[in-house]
């Protein structure tokens, strides 16, 4: 879907959720070569800056909730193709953050592109806050009862942190290269925008790092709790097996076809051996309880 907006110094062509006809139009009407279109189609394309003969290609990654991927909180590539008087943005999914950019922030190609990077950095911070809320909610549930669902949620969040970190670092590298492009950051406003975008990306990097450490600590804590509970249950089962061996051995011995004491006095023998078994069981239980094993 093509949306064209004519601005003061350039035209903006936004291509969202493109189909085959849209890519043909990019190739035939806007003279975008086939290799560039192939890169745009790749969902795993990493952030980079590429300079062609007639245009430059910037690829950045922005956070998105993608229900089609294994990880719900995912990142998608956004391709920015700009020439002398035109900026083309192409995204496989709908990129809502482009709608947030005000008309006053599209005074020039350079400022418009820097604003895109700035809003992407902001969206990372916003998504990270939502992910942290999810971690806190899972933590509260796990404190009451350890369940598989919450542990899998924490694993998904950990995967999202990894994807976010890769996307943020790639965007920082792209911003570094843009600042080195001759004439790109040429005005005071552009320099200020580049600095603001860099600050937001640095904050996002710090937040991902701190949240990842916190999540790792939470996972290690609950893994230790699970291991301790497993060891405690195994110890209890082992001790109960040892306790139950005592009456089994005694009853098994009296089941043999041999001469036994008090055989001629069955009632007395039964009472004596029951008393002995209870005494031994009581002594074993006392020792285990004293050591807090059962």
PDB file of N, CA, C and O in Angstrom, residues 135-211:
ATOM      1  N   UNK A 135       7.374  -9.505  33.576  1.00  0.00           N
ATOM      2  CA  UNK A 135       8.306 -10.244  34.432  1.00  0.00           C
ATOM      3  C   UNK A 135       7.863 -10.162  35.889  1.00  0.00           C
ATOM      4  O   UNK A 135       7.856 -11.171  36.612  1.00  0.00           O
ATOM      5  N   UNK A 136       7.481  -8.971  36.338  1.00  0.00           N
ATOM      6  CA  UNK A 136       7.046  -8.778  37.726  1.00  0.00           C
ATOM      7  C   UNK A 136       5.784  -9.599  38.014  1.00  0.00           C
ATOM      8  O   UNK A 136       5.667 -10.236  39.076  1.00  0.00           O
ATOM      9  N   UNK A 137       4.838  -9.606  37.067  1.00  0.00           N
ATOM     10  CA  UNK A 137       3.610 -10.389  37.255  1.00  0.00           C
ATOM     11  C   UNK A 137       3.919 -11.881  37.361  1.00  0.00           C
ATOM     12  O   UNK A 137       3.376 -12.585  38.230  1.00  0.00           O
ATOM     13  N   UNK A 138       4.795 -12.382  36.491  1.00  0.00           N
ATOM     14  CA  UNK A 138       5.178 -13.802  36.551  1.00  0.00           C
ATOM     15  C   UNK A 138       5.902 -14.119  37.855  1.00  0.00           C
ATOM     16  O   UNK A 138       5.718 -15.191  38.444  1.00  0.00           O
ATOM     17  N   UNK A 139       6.703 -13.183  38.331  1.00  0.00           N
ATOM     18  CA  UNK A 139       7.442 -13.390  39.575  1.00  0.00           C
ATOM     19  C   UNK A 139       6.484 -13.549  40.747  1.00  0.00           C
ATOM     20  O   UNK A 139       6.660 -14.438  41.591  1.00  0.00           O
ATOM     21  N   UNK A 140       5.446 -12.706  40.807  1.00  0.00           N
ATOM     22  CA  UNK A 140       4.484 -12.793  41.901  1.00  0.00           C
ATOM     23  C   UNK A 140       3.749 -14.136  41.890  1.00  0.00           C
ATOM     24  O   UNK A 140       3.489 -14.732  42.942  1.00  0.00           O
ATOM     25  N   UNK A 141       3.420 -14.615  40.679  1.00  0.00           N
ATOM     26  CA  UNK A 141       2.744 -15.917  40.572  1.00  0.00           C
ATOM     27  C   UNK A 141       3.676 -17.040  41.016  1.00  0.00           C
ATOM     28  O   UNK A 141       3.278 -17.961  41.737  1.00  0.00           O
ATOM     29  N   UNK A 142       4.938 -16.964  40.604  1.00  0.00           N
ATOM     30  CA  UNK A 142       5.908 -18.010  40.949  1.00  0.00           C
ATOM     31  C   UNK A 142       6.222 -18.036  42.437  1.00  0.00           C
ATOM     32  O   UNK A 142       6.578 -19.085  42.981  1.00  0.00           O
ATOM     33  N   UNK A 143       6.096 -16.898  43.121  1.00  0.00           N
ATOM     34  CA  UNK A 143       6.319 -16.878  44.564  1.00  0.00           C
ATOM     35  C   UNK A 143       5.263 -17.683  45.309  1.00  0.00           C
ATOM     36  O   UNK A 143       5.529 -18.243  46.378  1.00  0.00           O
ATOM     37  N   UNK A 144       4.059 -17.735  44.733  1.00  0.00           N
ATOM     38  CA  UNK A 144       2.996 -18.518  45.347  1.00  0.00           C
ATOM     39  C   UNK A 144       3.068 -19.987  44.936  1.00  0.00           C
ATOM     40  O   UNK A 144       2.906 -20.891  45.757  1.00  0.00           O
ATOM     41  N   UNK A 145       3.327 -20.204  43.656  1.00  0.00           N
ATOM     42  CA  UNK A 145       3.395 -21.580  43.154  1.00  0.00           C
ATOM     43  C   UNK A 145       4.203 -21.598  41.864  1.00  0.00           C
ATOM     44  O   UNK A 145       3.946 -20.796  40.957  1.00  0.00           O
ATOM     45  N   UNK A 146       5.183 -22.471  41.810  1.00  0.00           N
ATOM     46  CA  UNK A 146       6.023 -22.573  40.613  1.00  0.00           C
ATOM     47  C   UNK A 146       5.267 -23.358  39.545  1.00  0.00           C
ATOM     48  O   UNK A 146       4.925 -24.530  39.745  1.00  0.00           O
ATOM     49  N   UNK A 147       5.012 -22.684  38.430  1.00  0.00           N
ATOM     50  CA  UNK A 147       4.278 -23.314  37.335  1.00  0.00           C
ATOM     51  C   UNK A 147       5.060 -23.179  36.035  1.00  0.00           C
ATOM     52  O   UNK A 147       5.829 -22.233  35.854  1.00  0.00           O
ATOM     53  N   UNK A 148       4.824 -24.114  35.144  1.00  0.00           N
ATOM     54  CA  UNK A 148       5.557 -24.155  33.875  1.00  0.00           C
ATOM     55  C   UNK A 148       5.245 -22.939  33.015  1.00  0.00           C
ATOM     56  O   UNK A 148       6.129 -22.389  32.355  1.00  0.00           O
ATOM     57  N   UNK A 149       3.996 -22.489  33.015  1.00  0.00           N
ATOM     58  CA  UNK A 149       3.585 -21.382  32.138  1.00  0.00           C
ATOM     59  C   UNK A 149       4.384 -20.116  32.441  1.00  0.00           C
ATOM     60  O   UNK A 149       4.883 -19.460  31.525  1.00  0.00           O
ATOM     61  N   UNK A 150       4.514 -19.782  33.715  1.00  0.00           N
ATOM     62  CA  UNK A 150       5.245 -18.572  34.090  1.00  0.00           C
ATOM     63  C   UNK A 150       6.731 -18.700  33.758  1.00  0.00           C
ATOM     64  O   UNK A 150       7.367 -17.726  33.342  1.00  0.00           O
ATOM     65  N   UNK A 151       7.287 -19.891  33.929  1.00  0.00           N
ATOM     66  CA  UNK A 151       8.690 -20.098  33.577  1.00  0.00           C
ATOM     67  C   UNK A 151       8.904 -19.941  32.074  1.00  0.00           C
ATOM     68  O   UNK A 151       9.899 -19.363  31.632  1.00  0.00           O
ATOM     69  N   UNK A 152       7.954 -20.427  31.269  1.00  0.00           N
ATOM     70  CA  UNK A 152       8.049 -20.269  29.815  1.00  0.00           C
ATOM     71  C   UNK A 152       7.874 -18.805  29.419  1.00  0.00           C
ATOM     72  O   UNK A 152       8.498 -18.330  28.456  1.00  0.00           O
ATOM     73  N   UNK A 153       7.033 -18.067  30.155  1.00  0.00           N
ATOM     74  CA  UNK A 153       6.879 -16.637  29.886  1.00  0.00           C
ATOM     75  C   UNK A 153       8.191 -15.900  30.128  1.00  0.00           C
ATOM     76  O   UNK A 153       8.572 -15.005  29.355  1.00  0.00           O
ATOM     77  N   UNK A 154       8.882 -16.270  31.203  1.00  0.00           N
ATOM     78  CA  UNK A 154      10.180 -15.643  31.493  1.00  0.00           C
ATOM     79  C   UNK A 154      11.196 -15.973  30.402  1.00  0.00           C
ATOM     80  O   UNK A 154      12.012 -15.125  30.029  1.00  0.00           O
ATOM     81  N   UNK A 155      11.134 -17.194  29.882  1.00  0.00           N
ATOM     82  CA  UNK A 155      12.042 -17.578  28.793  1.00  0.00           C
ATOM     83  C   UNK A 155      11.755 -16.746  27.545  1.00  0.00           C
ATOM     84  O   UNK A 155      12.683 -16.293  26.848  1.00  0.00           O
ATOM     85  N   UNK A 156      10.476 -16.515  27.253  1.00  0.00           N
ATOM     86  CA  UNK A 156      10.114 -15.708  26.078  1.00  0.00           C
ATOM     87  C   UNK A 156      10.589 -14.265  26.245  1.00  0.00           C
ATOM     88  O   UNK A 156      11.085 -13.645  25.296  1.00  0.00           O
ATOM     89  N   UNK A 157      10.451 -13.734  27.463  1.00  0.00           N
ATOM     90  CA  UNK A 157      10.923 -12.375  27.731  1.00  0.00           C
ATOM     91  C   UNK A 157      12.439 -12.293  27.554  1.00  0.00           C
ATOM     92  O   UNK A 157      12.968 -11.327  26.994  1.00  0.00           O
ATOM     93  N   UNK A 158      13.148 -13.324  28.005  1.00  0.00           N
ATOM     94  CA  UNK A 158      14.597 -13.360  27.849  1.00  0.00           C
ATOM     95  C   UNK A 158      14.986 -13.342  26.371  1.00  0.00           C
ATOM     96  O   UNK A 158      15.929 -12.644  25.971  1.00  0.00           O
ATOM     97  N   UNK A 159      14.256 -14.093  25.544  1.00  0.00           N
ATOM     98  CA  UNK A 159      14.503 -14.072  24.099  1.00  0.00           C
ATOM     99  C   UNK A 159      14.242 -12.686  23.514  1.00  0.00           C
ATOM    100  O   UNK A 159      14.979 -12.218  22.629  1.00  0.00           O
ATOM    101  N   UNK A 160      13.187 -12.032  24.019  1.00  0.00           N
ATOM    102  CA  UNK A 160      12.873 -10.686  23.534  1.00  0.00           C
ATOM    103  C   UNK A 160      13.975  -9.703  23.898  1.00  0.00           C
ATOM    104  O   UNK A 160      14.348  -8.845  23.083  1.00  0.00           O
ATOM    105  N   UNK A 161      14.518  -9.822  25.103  1.00  0.00           N
ATOM    106  CA  UNK A 161      15.625  -8.949  25.501  1.00  0.00           C
ATOM    107  C   UNK A 161      16.819  -9.123  24.554  1.00  0.00           C
ATOM    108  O   UNK A 161      17.485  -8.141  24.186  1.00  0.00           O
ATOM    109  N   UNK A 162      17.085 -10.368  24.177  1.00  0.00           N
ATOM    110  CA  UNK A 162      18.207 -10.637  23.265  1.00  0.00           C
ATOM    111  C   UNK A 162      17.961  -9.979  21.903  1.00  0.00           C
ATOM    112  O   UNK A 162      18.864  -9.349  21.326  1.00  0.00           O
ATOM    113  N   UNK A 163      16.740 -10.108  21.382  1.00  0.00           N
ATOM    114  CA  UNK A 163      16.401  -9.491  20.096  1.00  0.00           C
ATOM    115  C   UNK A 163      16.458  -7.963  20.187  1.00  0.00           C
ATOM    116  O   UNK A 163      16.936  -7.296  19.263  1.00  0.00           O
ATOM    117  N   UNK A 164      15.966  -7.420  21.291  1.00  0.00           N
ATOM    118  CA  UNK A 164      15.976  -5.969  21.459  1.00  0.00           C
ATOM    119  C   UNK A 164      17.405  -5.435  21.523  1.00  0.00           C
ATOM    120  O   UNK A 164      17.714  -4.395  20.932  1.00  0.00           O
ATOM    121  N   UNK A 165      18.260  -6.131  22.249  1.00  0.00           N
ATOM    122  CA  UNK A 165      19.644  -5.679  22.362  1.00  0.00           C
ATOM    123  C   UNK A 165      20.327  -5.663  20.997  1.00  0.00           C
ATOM    124  O   UNK A 165      21.045  -4.712  20.648  1.00  0.00           O
ATOM    125  N   UNK A 166      20.091  -6.719  20.207  1.00  0.00           N
ATOM    126  CA  UNK A 166      20.678  -6.779  18.870  1.00  0.00           C
ATOM    127  C   UNK A 166      20.153  -5.631  17.999  1.00  0.00           C
ATOM    128  O   UNK A 166      20.921  -4.983  17.266  1.00  0.00           O
ATOM    129  N   UNK A 167      18.841  -5.362  18.076  1.00  0.00           N
ATOM    130  CA  UNK A 167      18.259  -4.276  17.285  1.00  0.00           C
ATOM    131  C   UNK A 167      18.773  -2.910  17.700  1.00  0.00           C
ATOM    132  O   UNK A 167      19.090  -2.063  16.853  1.00  0.00           O
ATOM    133  N   UNK A 168      18.874  -2.675  19.008  1.00  0.00           N
ATOM    134  CA  UNK A 168      19.334  -1.373  19.506  1.00  0.00           C
ATOM    135  C   UNK A 168      20.784  -1.129  19.105  1.00  0.00           C
ATOM    136  O   UNK A 168      21.147  -0.047  18.629  1.00  0.00           O
ATOM    137  N   UNK A 169      21.636  -2.133  19.291  1.00  0.00           N
ATOM    138  CA  UNK A 169      23.048  -1.969  18.924  1.00  0.00           C
ATOM    139  C   UNK A 169      23.210  -1.737  17.426  1.00  0.00           C
ATOM    140  O   UNK A 169      24.049  -0.935  17.001  1.00  0.00           O
ATOM    141  N   UNK A 170      22.413  -2.430  16.619  1.00  0.00           N
ATOM    142  CA  UNK A 170      22.470  -2.217  15.180  1.00  0.00           C
ATOM    143  C   UNK A 170      22.050  -0.807  14.804  1.00  0.00           C
ATOM    144  O   UNK A 170      22.665  -0.169  13.937  1.00  0.00           O
ATOM    145  N   UNK A 171      20.997  -0.290  15.464  1.00  0.00           N
ATOM    146  CA  UNK A 171      20.548   1.077  15.189  1.00  0.00           C
ATOM    147  C   UNK A 171      21.596   2.103  15.601  1.00  0.00           C
ATOM    148  O   UNK A 171      21.763   3.130  14.935  1.00  0.00           O
ATOM    149  N   UNK A 172      22.303   1.847  16.698  1.00  0.00           N
ATOM    150  CA  UNK A 172      23.385   2.747  17.113  1.00  0.00           C
ATOM    151  C   UNK A 172      24.479   2.786  16.048  1.00  0.00           C
ATOM    152  O   UNK A 172      25.004   3.857  15.706  1.00  0.00           O
ATOM    153  N   UNK A 173      24.808   1.605  15.517  1.00  0.00           N
ATOM    154  CA  UNK A 173      25.838   1.544  14.464  1.00  0.00           C
ATOM    155  C   UNK A 173      25.394   2.324  13.223  1.00  0.00           C
ATOM    156  O   UNK A 173      26.204   3.010  12.583  1.00  0.00           O
ATOM    157  N   UNK A 174      24.110   2.212  12.858  1.00  0.00           N
ATOM    158  CA  UNK A 174      23.590   2.955  11.713  1.00  0.00           C
ATOM    159  C   UNK A 174      23.675   4.460  11.967  1.00  0.00           C
ATOM    160  O   UNK A 174      24.074   5.238  11.086  1.00  0.00           O
ATOM    161  N   UNK A 175      23.312   4.884  13.186  1.00  0.00           N
ATOM    162  CA  UNK A 175      23.383   6.311  13.520  1.00  0.00           C
ATOM    163  C   UNK A 175      24.820   6.819  13.449  1.00  0.00           C
ATOM    164  O   UNK A 175      25.074   7.934  12.963  1.00  0.00           O
ATOM    165  N   UNK A 176      25.759   6.007  13.912  1.00  0.00           N
ATOM    166  CA  UNK A 176      27.180   6.389  13.819  1.00  0.00           C
ATOM    167  C   UNK A 176      27.588   6.619  12.365  1.00  0.00           C
ATOM    168  O   UNK A 176      28.285   7.591  12.047  1.00  0.00           O
ATOM    169  N   UNK A 177      27.170   5.717  11.487  1.00  0.00           N
ATOM    170  CA  UNK A 177      27.536   5.846  10.076  1.00  0.00           C
ATOM    171  C   UNK A 177      26.848   7.045   9.420  1.00  0.00           C
ATOM    172  O   UNK A 177      27.441   7.724   8.577  1.00  0.00           O
ATOM    173  N   UNK A 178      25.595   7.300   9.804  1.00  0.00           N
ATOM    174  CA  UNK A 178      24.889   8.452   9.237  1.00  0.00           C
ATOM    175  C   UNK A 178      25.577   9.760   9.600  1.00  0.00           C
ATOM    176  O   UNK A 178      25.655  10.689   8.781  1.00  0.00           O
ATOM    177  N   UNK A 179      26.076   9.855  10.816  1.00  0.00           N
ATOM    178  CA  UNK A 179      26.743  11.078  11.244  1.00  0.00           C
ATOM    179  C   UNK A 179      28.053  11.308  10.479  1.00  0.00           C
ATOM    180  O   UNK A 179      28.553  12.430  10.412  1.00  0.00           O
ATOM    181  N   UNK A 180      28.597  10.222   9.938  1.00  0.00           N
ATOM    182  CA  UNK A 180      29.838  10.342   9.165  1.00  0.00           C
ATOM    183  C   UNK A 180      29.573  10.631   7.687  1.00  0.00           C
ATOM    184  O   UNK A 180      30.515  10.963   6.954  1.00  0.00           O
ATOM    185  N   UNK A 181      28.307  10.451   7.255  1.00  0.00           N
ATOM    186  CA  UNK A 181      27.972  10.762   5.864  1.00  0.00           C
ATOM    187  C   UNK A 181      28.061  12.269   5.660  1.00  0.00           C
ATOM    188  O   UNK A 181      27.469  13.058   6.410  1.00  0.00           O
ATOM    189  N   UNK A 182      28.771  12.666   4.667  1.00  0.00           N
ATOM    190  CA  UNK A 182      29.019  14.092   4.429  1.00  0.00           C
ATOM    191  C   UNK A 182      27.722  14.841   4.140  1.00  0.00           C
ATOM    192  O   UNK A 182      26.936  14.450   3.275  1.00  0.00           O
ATOM    193  N   UNK A 183      27.473  15.886   4.926  1.00  0.00           N
ATOM    194  CA  UNK A 183      26.308  16.728   4.700  1.00  0.00           C
ATOM    195  C   UNK A 183      25.016  16.211   5.292  1.00  0.00           C
ATOM    196  O   UNK A 183      23.975  16.844   5.122  1.00  0.00           O
ATOM    197  N   UNK A 184      25.049  15.059   5.995  1.00  0.00           N
ATOM    198  CA  UNK A 184      23.792  14.530   6.536  1.00  0.00           C
ATOM    199  C   UNK A 184      23.382  15.306   7.790  1.00  0.00           C
ATOM    200  O   UNK A 184      22.251  15.783   7.896  1.00  0.00           O
ATOM    201  N   UNK A 185      24.292  15.423   8.748  1.00  0.00           N
ATOM    202  CA  UNK A 185      24.001  16.191   9.961  1.00  0.00           C
ATOM    203  C   UNK A 185      24.668  17.559   9.795  1.00  0.00           C
ATOM    204  O   UNK A 185      25.768  17.813  10.301  1.00  0.00           O
ATOM    205  N   UNK A 186      23.975  18.443   9.082  1.00  0.00           N
ATOM    206  CA  UNK A 186      24.596  19.720   8.700  1.00  0.00           C
ATOM    207  C   UNK A 186      24.004  20.922   9.427  1.00  0.00           C
ATOM    208  O   UNK A 186      24.602  22.002   9.435  1.00  0.00           O
ATOM    209  N   UNK A 187      22.845  20.770  10.027  1.00  0.00           N
ATOM    210  CA  UNK A 187      22.226  21.892  10.743  1.00  0.00           C
ATOM    211  C   UNK A 187      22.264  21.633  12.243  1.00  0.00           C
ATOM    212  O   UNK A 187      22.460  20.499  12.702  1.00  0.00           O
ATOM    213  N   UNK A 188      22.036  22.692  13.001  1.00  0.00           N
ATOM    214  CA  UNK A 188      21.999  22.560  14.467  1.00  0.00           C
ATOM    215  C   UNK A 188      20.840  21.675  14.910  1.00  0.00           C
ATOM    216  O   UNK A 188      20.980  20.886  15.852  1.00  0.00           O
ATOM    217  N   UNK A 189      19.691  21.807  14.226  1.00  0.00           N
ATOM    218  CA  UNK A 189      18.537  20.968  14.575  1.00  0.00           C
ATOM    219  C   UNK A 189      18.835  19.495  14.326  1.00  0.00           C
ATOM    220  O   UNK A 189      18.458  18.624  15.125  1.00  0.00           O
ATOM    221  N   UNK A 190      19.504  19.213  13.212  1.00  0.00           N
ATOM    222  CA  UNK A 190      19.855  17.824  12.904  1.00  0.00           C
ATOM    223  C   UNK A 190      20.844  17.273  13.926  1.00  0.00           C
ATOM    224  O   UNK A 190      20.736  16.117  14.368  1.00  0.00           O
ATOM    225  N   UNK A 191      21.800  18.081  14.329  1.00  0.00           N
ATOM    226  CA  UNK A 191      22.765  17.655  15.335  1.00  0.00           C
ATOM    227  C   UNK A 191      22.080  17.376  16.670  1.00  0.00           C
ATOM    228  O   UNK A 191      22.396  16.409  17.362  1.00  0.00           O
ATOM    229  N   UNK A 192      21.134  18.237  17.016  1.00  0.00           N
ATOM    230  CA  UNK A 192      20.397  18.043  18.265  1.00  0.00           C
ATOM    231  C   UNK A 192      19.553  16.771  18.211  1.00  0.00           C
ATOM    232  O   UNK A 192      19.475  16.015  19.181  1.00  0.00           O
ATOM    233  N   UNK A 193      18.923  16.544  17.046  1.00  0.00           N
ATOM    234  CA  UNK A 193      18.134  15.318  16.877  1.00  0.00           C
ATOM    235  C   UNK A 193      19.006  14.074  16.970  1.00  0.00           C
ATOM    236  O   UNK A 193      18.629  13.072  17.614  1.00  0.00           O
ATOM    237  N   UNK A 194      20.168  14.115  16.335  1.00  0.00           N
ATOM    238  CA  UNK A 194      21.077  12.973  16.386  1.00  0.00           C
ATOM    239  C   UNK A 194      21.523  12.700  17.817  1.00  0.00           C
ATOM    240  O   UNK A 194      21.608  11.539  18.244  1.00  0.00           O
ATOM    241  N   UNK A 195      21.790  13.755  18.569  1.00  0.00           N
ATOM    242  CA  UNK A 195      22.204  13.585  19.964  1.00  0.00           C
ATOM    243  C   UNK A 195      21.053  13.025  20.804  1.00  0.00           C
ATOM    244  O   UNK A 195      21.260  12.142  21.663  1.00  0.00           O
ATOM    245  N   UNK A 196      19.830  13.517  20.581  1.00  0.00           N
ATOM    246  CA  UNK A 196      18.662  13.003  21.313  1.00  0.00           C
ATOM    247  C   UNK A 196      18.444  11.522  21.003  1.00  0.00           C
ATOM    248  O   UNK A 196      18.157  10.720  21.909  1.00  0.00           O
ATOM    249  N   UNK A 197      18.567  11.158  19.727  1.00  0.00           N
ATOM    250  CA  UNK A 197      18.398   9.753  19.342  1.00  0.00           C
ATOM    251  C   UNK A 197      19.475   8.886  19.980  1.00  0.00           C
ATOM    252  O   UNK A 197      19.196   7.774  20.466  1.00  0.00           O
ATOM    253  N   UNK A 198      20.696   9.398  20.028  1.00  0.00           N
ATOM    254  CA  UNK A 198      21.793   8.642  20.639  1.00  0.00           C
ATOM    255  C   UNK A 198      21.541   8.438  22.142  1.00  0.00           C
ATOM    256  O   UNK A 198      21.792   7.362  22.691  1.00  0.00           O
ATOM    257  N   UNK A 199      21.054   9.488  22.804  1.00  0.00           N
ATOM    258  CA  UNK A 199      20.760   9.388  24.247  1.00  0.00           C
ATOM    259  C   UNK A 199      19.670   8.351  24.499  1.00  0.00           C
ATOM    260  O   UNK A 199      19.773   7.525  25.418  1.00  0.00           O
ATOM    261  N   UNK A 200      18.610   8.387  23.671  1.00  0.00           N
ATOM    262  CA  UNK A 200      17.514   7.421  23.841  1.00  0.00           C
ATOM    263  C   UNK A 200      17.997   5.991  23.602  1.00  0.00           C
ATOM    264  O   UNK A 200      17.629   5.066  24.338  1.00  0.00           O
ATOM    265  N   UNK A 201      18.818   5.801  22.586  1.00  0.00           N
ATOM    266  CA  UNK A 201      19.355   4.467  22.304  1.00  0.00           C
ATOM    267  C   UNK A 201      20.275   3.998  23.424  1.00  0.00           C
ATOM    268  O   UNK A 201      20.281   2.813  23.790  1.00  0.00           O
ATOM    269  N   UNK A 202      21.060   4.928  23.999  1.00  0.00           N
ATOM    270  CA  UNK A 202      21.935   4.570  25.120  1.00  0.00           C
ATOM    271  C   UNK A 202      21.103   4.180  26.334  1.00  0.00           C
ATOM    272  O   UNK A 202      21.423   3.204  27.043  1.00  0.00           O
ATOM    273  N   UNK A 203      20.022   4.904  26.586  1.00  0.00           N
ATOM    274  CA  UNK A 203      19.137   4.556  27.692  1.00  0.00           C
ATOM    275  C   UNK A 203      18.496   3.188  27.468  1.00  0.00           C
ATOM    276  O   UNK A 203      18.392   2.382  28.404  1.00  0.00           O
ATOM    277  N   UNK A 204      18.080   2.939  26.233  1.00  0.00           N
ATOM    278  CA  UNK A 204      17.486   1.635  25.921  1.00  0.00           C
ATOM    279  C   UNK A 204      18.486   0.507  26.148  1.00  0.00           C
ATOM    280  O   UNK A 204      18.140  -0.564  26.663  1.00  0.00           O
ATOM    281  N   UNK A 205      19.742   0.755  25.780  1.00  0.00           N
ATOM    282  CA  UNK A 205      20.787  -0.259  26.000  1.00  0.00           C
ATOM    283  C   UNK A 205      20.969  -0.542  27.485  1.00  0.00           C
ATOM    284  O   UNK A 205      21.066  -1.702  27.906  1.00  0.00           O
ATOM    285  N   UNK A 206      20.996   0.524  28.292  1.00  0.00           N
ATOM    286  CA  UNK A 206      21.156   0.361  29.743  1.00  0.00           C
ATOM    287  C   UNK A 206      19.961  -0.370  30.348  1.00  0.00           C
ATOM    288  O   UNK A 206      20.117  -1.233  31.218  1.00  0.00           O
ATOM    289  N   UNK A 207      18.766  -0.040  29.880  1.00  0.00           N
ATOM    290  CA  UNK A 207      17.562  -0.681  30.413  1.00  0.00           C
ATOM    291  C   UNK A 207      17.545  -2.165  30.070  1.00  0.00           C
ATOM    292  O   UNK A 207      17.247  -3.015  30.924  1.00  0.00           O
ATOM    293  N   UNK A 208      17.872  -2.506  28.820  1.00  0.00           N
ATOM    294  CA  UNK A 208      17.907  -3.923  28.432  1.00  0.00           C
ATOM    295  C   UNK A 208      18.934  -4.679  29.277  1.00  0.00           C
ATOM    296  O   UNK A 208      18.674  -5.785  29.763  1.00  0.00           O
ATOM    297  N   UNK A 209      20.105  -4.062  29.481  1.00  0.00           N
ATOM    298  CA  UNK A 209      21.154  -4.711  30.254  1.00  0.00           C
ATOM    299  C   UNK A 209      20.715  -4.957  31.692  1.00  0.00           C
ATOM    300  O   UNK A 209      20.879  -6.062  32.231  1.00  0.00           O
ATOM    301  N   UNK A 210      20.137  -3.932  32.330  1.00  0.00           N
ATOM    302  CA  UNK A 210      19.714  -4.076  33.729  1.00  0.00           C
ATOM    303  C   UNK A 210      18.553  -5.055  33.861  1.00  0.00           C
ATOM    304  O   UNK A 210      18.529  -5.893  34.776  1.00  0.00           O
ATOM    305  N   UNK A 211      17.577  -4.986  32.935  1.00  0.00           N
ATOM    306  CA  UNK A 211      16.446  -5.910  32.987  1.00  0.00           C
ATOM    307  C   UNK A 211      16.895  -7.353  32.736  1.00  0.00           C
ATOM    308  O   UNK A 211      16.380  -8.293  33.354  1.00  0.00           O
TER     309      UNK A 211
END
